[in-house]
XYZ file of C-alpha atoms in Angstrom:
348
model
C -0.200 0.020 0.322
C 1.271 3.778 -0.877
C -1.004 5.269 0.971
C -2.198 5.106 4.608
C -4.322 8.209 4.746
C -7.380 6.330 5.680
C -11.195 6.611 6.783
C -12.654 4.459 9.489
C -16.262 4.321 8.134
C -17.831 1.878 5.916
C -20.253 3.985 5.317
C -19.448 5.712 2.413
C -19.069 2.918 0.730
C -22.114 1.978 0.064
C -23.168 4.471 -3.534
C -20.202 2.799 -5.231
C -18.991 0.192 -6.646
C -17.377 -2.562 -3.820
C -15.544 -5.253 -5.946
C -15.393 -8.125 -3.240
C -12.055 -10.752 -3.317
C -13.478 -13.850 -0.758
C -10.468 -16.109 0.488
C -11.210 -19.683 1.922
C -7.735 -20.108 3.340
C -7.616 -23.699 5.313
C -5.012 -26.458 6.150
C -4.586 -29.918 5.961
C -1.923 -31.394 7.763
C 0.114 -28.761 9.117
C -0.300 -29.914 12.539
C 0.352 -33.100 14.243
C -1.443 -35.892 12.024
C -1.036 -38.800 9.841
C 2.123 -38.404 7.205
C 1.420 -38.079 3.566
C 3.426 -40.221 0.781
C 6.986 -38.508 0.124
C 6.235 -36.620 -3.297
C 8.970 -37.630 -5.851
C 11.796 -34.601 -7.231
C 9.995 -35.036 -10.715
C 6.908 -34.243 -9.642
C 7.618 -30.946 -7.579
C 7.299 -27.627 -8.209
C 9.093 -26.673 -11.518
C 9.661 -23.088 -12.698
C 9.212 -24.598 -16.306
C 6.013 -25.155 -15.231
C 4.707 -22.171 -14.773
C 1.265 -21.082 -16.964
C -1.168 -17.878 -16.818
C -4.643 -18.119 -16.838
C -7.829 -15.500 -17.014
C -10.817 -15.677 -14.685
C -13.130 -14.063 -16.979
C -17.031 -15.270 -16.095
C -18.220 -12.744 -14.897
C -17.831 -8.757 -14.451
C -14.051 -9.033 -12.615
C -11.387 -10.070 -15.483
C -8.272 -10.743 -14.348
C -4.938 -12.924 -15.059
C -3.389 -15.365 -11.837
C -0.559 -17.653 -12.449
C -0.208 -21.481 -11.324
C 2.543 -20.196 -8.799
C 0.387 -18.525 -6.416
C -0.222 -14.344 -7.764
C -3.334 -12.948 -8.734
C -2.968 -10.217 -10.563
C 0.196 -8.488 -12.026
C 2.072 -5.594 -12.602
C 2.478 -4.317 -16.564
C 6.287 -4.799 -18.014
C 6.022 -1.072 -19.270
C 3.486 0.454 -16.347
C 3.355 3.565 -17.886
C 2.649 2.530 -21.786
C -0.003 -0.445 -20.310
C -2.281 -1.543 -23.019
C -5.414 -1.860 -20.978
C -7.007 -3.578 -23.719
C -4.875 -6.605 -23.613
C -3.722 -6.441 -19.634
C -6.205 -6.999 -17.290
C -4.742 -7.288 -13.222
C -8.680 -7.523 -11.815
C -9.779 -5.478 -13.897
C -12.935 -4.129 -13.003
C -15.711 -4.087 -14.552
C -14.408 -6.317 -17.588
C -13.628 -4.621 -20.425
C -13.468 -1.017 -18.540
C -9.737 -1.244 -18.601
C -9.522 -0.176 -14.798
C -7.594 -2.332 -13.065
C -7.243 -2.528 -8.930
C -4.250 -4.700 -8.060
C -0.739 -5.493 -8.697
C -0.428 -8.612 -7.316
C -1.836 -10.514 -4.572
C -0.347 -13.746 -3.060
C -0.883 -16.116 -0.358
C 2.095 -16.433 1.925
C 3.456 -18.846 4.832
C 6.270 -17.647 8.140
C 7.603 -20.432 10.453
C 10.586 -20.702 12.347
C 12.533 -23.296 12.005
C 15.999 -24.982 13.470
C 18.776 -25.843 11.712
C 20.769 -28.917 11.765
C 23.325 -26.589 13.357
C 20.816 -25.888 16.197
C 20.085 -22.307 15.494
C 16.967 -20.948 14.338
C 15.705 -18.729 11.220
C 12.419 -17.644 9.808
C 11.628 -19.123 6.022
C 8.681 -16.678 4.748
C 6.873 -18.419 1.434
C 5.024 -16.360 -1.094
C 4.196 -16.490 -4.630
C 4.987 -13.735 -5.908
C 6.707 -11.340 -8.944
C 9.327 -9.687 -7.281
C 11.567 -8.915 -4.022
C 12.263 -12.450 -3.655
C 15.180 -14.067 -2.477
C 18.006 -16.174 -4.520
C 19.279 -19.935 -3.703
C 23.240 -19.690 -2.748
C 23.057 -22.774 -4.385
C 20.458 -23.119 -7.682
C 20.904 -19.463 -8.379
C 17.255 -19.096 -8.771
C 14.396 -17.511 -7.370
C 12.830 -18.941 -4.323
C 9.349 -18.643 -4.440
C 6.751 -21.052 -5.041
C 6.369 -23.189 -8.474
C 3.977 -25.260 -9.264
C 3.929 -28.994 -9.754
C 3.217 -30.669 -13.177
C 0.040 -32.705 -14.193
C -2.693 -30.298 -13.519
C -2.461 -28.772 -16.737
C -2.777 -30.079 -20.426
C 1.156 -29.723 -21.374
C 1.169 -30.105 -24.896
C 1.064 -26.928 -26.761
C -0.921 -28.413 -29.684
C -3.618 -29.168 -27.723
C -3.268 -25.733 -25.068
C -2.282 -23.467 -27.833
C -3.073 -20.479 -25.095
C -0.751 -22.588 -22.648
C -3.389 -21.392 -19.887
C -3.643 -23.214 -16.251
C -6.542 -26.123 -16.186
C -10.148 -23.947 -16.341
C -13.217 -25.841 -16.205
C -15.194 -24.539 -19.261
C -12.127 -25.280 -21.198
C -11.367 -28.699 -21.653
C -8.135 -28.425 -23.720
C -6.447 -26.901 -20.374
C -7.253 -30.169 -18.712
C -4.584 -32.739 -18.310
C -4.520 -36.166 -20.131
C -4.562 -37.586 -16.629
C -4.603 -35.829 -13.444
C -1.964 -36.787 -10.848
C -3.392 -36.409 -7.833
C -6.372 -38.966 -9.325
C -4.246 -41.269 -10.654
C -4.592 -44.102 -8.158
C -8.469 -43.611 -8.120
C -9.864 -47.612 -8.310
C -12.809 -46.356 -10.041
C -11.522 -43.777 -12.684
C -7.398 -43.904 -12.649
C -6.288 -40.279 -13.931
C -10.317 -38.885 -13.992
C -9.371 -38.562 -18.386
C -11.556 -36.178 -20.260
C -12.820 -34.980 -16.870
C -12.605 -31.785 -14.551
C -10.607 -32.386 -11.423
C -13.029 -30.078 -8.978
C -13.848 -28.841 -5.745
C -17.684 -30.596 -6.274
C -16.248 -33.240 -8.182
C -16.099 -34.097 -11.733
C -19.288 -31.353 -12.635
C -18.059 -28.445 -12.606
C -20.483 -26.371 -10.282
C -18.787 -23.058 -10.791
C -19.394 -21.332 -14.347
C -15.758 -20.885 -14.199
C -13.599 -23.129 -11.686
C -9.075 -23.026 -11.662
C -6.961 -25.829 -10.530
C -3.376 -24.876 -10.243
C -1.001 -26.832 -7.634
C 2.067 -25.198 -6.334
C 5.016 -26.369 -3.181
C 7.595 -24.738 -1.772
C 11.026 -26.828 -2.943
C 12.754 -24.064 -4.596
C 12.841 -22.676 -0.892
C 16.691 -23.979 -0.383
C 19.044 -21.265 1.286
C 18.948 -22.989 5.192
C 20.472 -25.826 6.403
C 17.129 -27.229 7.193
C 15.526 -30.998 5.576
C 11.657 -30.189 6.775
C 11.288 -34.257 5.602
C 13.380 -36.762 7.447
C 12.273 -39.390 5.285
C 13.924 -37.370 2.099
C 17.111 -34.883 2.636
C 16.146 -33.829 -0.975
C 13.018 -31.894 0.093
C 13.599 -28.438 0.832
C 11.039 -25.180 2.168
C 8.830 -25.951 5.248
C 7.476 -28.854 2.918
C 3.951 -27.731 2.395
C 1.963 -28.171 -0.906
C -0.700 -25.710 -1.790
C -3.534 -26.295 -3.948
C -5.536 -23.190 -5.223
C -8.799 -22.772 -6.706
C -10.463 -20.021 -8.094
C -14.487 -19.784 -8.949
C -16.168 -17.572 -10.511
C -20.524 -17.679 -11.321
C -22.114 -15.667 -14.179
C -25.013 -14.923 -11.654
C -25.734 -11.057 -11.829
C -25.871 -11.013 -8.117
C -22.030 -12.447 -7.887
C -20.627 -10.026 -10.442
C -18.612 -8.228 -8.359
C -17.253 -11.413 -6.149
C -14.801 -13.986 -7.245
C -13.729 -16.431 -4.566
C -9.975 -18.229 -3.928
C -9.646 -21.474 -1.493
C -6.335 -22.433 -1.119
C -5.814 -25.899 0.789
C -2.320 -26.233 2.685
C -1.145 -29.185 3.928
C 2.028 -30.085 5.526
C 3.845 -33.175 3.116
C 7.205 -33.464 5.147
C 7.796 -34.819 8.741
C 7.819 -31.819 10.650
C 4.895 -30.566 12.889
C 4.395 -27.202 12.849
C 2.080 -26.125 15.839
C 2.537 -23.038 17.251
C 4.853 -21.753 14.807
C 3.727 -20.798 11.637
C 1.202 -18.445 9.932
C -0.430 -17.908 7.256
C -1.801 -14.673 5.436
C -2.544 -12.593 2.312
C -0.355 -10.209 0.316
C -2.183 -7.739 -1.531
C -0.150 -4.531 -4.001
C -2.965 -2.479 -4.563
C -3.072 -0.737 -7.823
C -6.752 0.875 -8.010
C -6.743 2.517 -11.177
C -4.045 0.681 -13.261
C -0.428 1.710 -13.373
C -0.771 4.283 -16.121
C -0.821 8.583 -15.967
C -4.660 9.058 -15.285
C -6.396 12.318 -14.265
C -4.444 13.012 -11.302
C -1.425 13.721 -13.090
C 0.673 10.508 -11.422
C 0.536 6.853 -12.028
C -2.564 5.677 -10.670
C -1.391 2.815 -8.779
C 0.878 5.105 -6.552
C -2.132 7.052 -4.875
C -3.950 4.534 -2.994
C -5.578 4.552 0.530
C -6.401 1.629 2.398
C -7.952 0.296 5.924
C -8.922 -2.944 7.787
C -12.348 -2.699 9.306
C -13.404 -5.686 11.516
C -16.686 -3.704 12.448
C -19.296 -5.812 10.170
C -17.848 -9.465 11.252
C -16.373 -9.732 7.985
C -12.683 -9.072 8.359
C -12.383 -6.337 5.515
C -9.490 -4.823 4.422
C -10.457 -2.682 1.317
C -8.598 -0.102 -0.679
C -9.152 2.890 -3.216
C -7.949 5.195 -4.600
C -7.515 8.776 -3.023
C -9.309 11.158 -5.577
C -11.894 8.509 -7.069
C -9.925 8.685 -10.018
C -8.044 5.436 -12.864
C -6.606 5.682 -16.580
C -9.772 6.307 -17.594
C -12.705 6.798 -15.738
C -13.746 6.735 -11.779
C -13.258 4.079 -9.859
C -14.536 2.526 -6.599
C -13.570 0.128 -3.913
C -11.702 -3.068 -3.839
C -12.317 -5.477 -0.925
C -10.683 -8.470 0.472
C -12.511 -10.508 2.929
C -11.193 -14.262 4.847
C -14.588 -16.908 4.520
C -12.002 -19.232 6.804
C -9.056 -19.384 8.326
C -7.402 -21.971 9.908
C -6.887 -22.713 13.604
C -4.723 -24.470 16.114
C -7.004 -27.928 16.351
C -5.528 -28.509 19.976
C -4.922 -25.103 21.690
C -8.708 -25.119 22.793
C -9.156 -21.590 21.838
C -11.590 -20.172 18.997
C -8.902 -18.812 17.158
C -10.765 -17.090 14.163
C -13.290 -15.859 16.854
C -16.349 -17.751 15.531
C -17.635 -19.686 17.806
C -16.031 -22.557 17.521
C -12.641 -24.186 18.946
C -10.313 -26.386 18.264
C -10.752 -25.866 14.277
């Protein structure tokens, strides 16, 4: 966020456009539970598996990537062509982009083999990521193969897997290979609700943290080639074409611990959002529109809502509204006897 001049009331939002990203962040196997199988190196995250997709099933249109980032920042920000560059564009076709990139992050304290403590923070962001001293490659989440159609003759747009475009589906889904009734789910969608898509557009990507190898730390005592925290993230985006859902998009993250290390009280999850209301080009304000945004966090409505807006209400092409982010559900510690997310349920 570039500007911290905020208004403490939500009342002034109601007459204007409020676009809402709703995030469902869940964890499985992060705390002390059953061990997951070891994933062989060839099936872990790879840079050459990076792909992008486009959510455009309703009034929000945005590019997103299978390493965890929703939205982007253009290579030539001042001279960006908004007829082809869509980063949380609202409404679709307006040329008004609202964000420069959003990514989940995970932060944990670890103990290295030397006995010294360190912190590993992992994201899927486009910039300011550390460089591996071993491989000299950027350390960030990277996508796993087997979750999109890799043949460019079939998947000509080199897209991530989208429920409404069977050309993007792999020949066999790698996570369904051992289904005894239908191994690989060939010619079927691999959806949150099963083979039949329930949303008008659902995306599905899987990535992990194996590129985080700068620490003398090995999270899985069964495999010393596994790096990072030993985490896998399954990310899904959902859009419905119903007019009532025109300005809402949902993202679901399932974060699983594939290692033998238990992260009980030393791990946190969140989302990093780089506001860019109005786009990166120069508009009516005479400056790049993504440089004059305000933001605020409000819990009074019971939504845990963070929202952002242009301080003058202008974008590159016209007036702008508000972009809000809210959690539907977040993980808690299932063994501490507390209601960690204040929803009335303890030990979730």
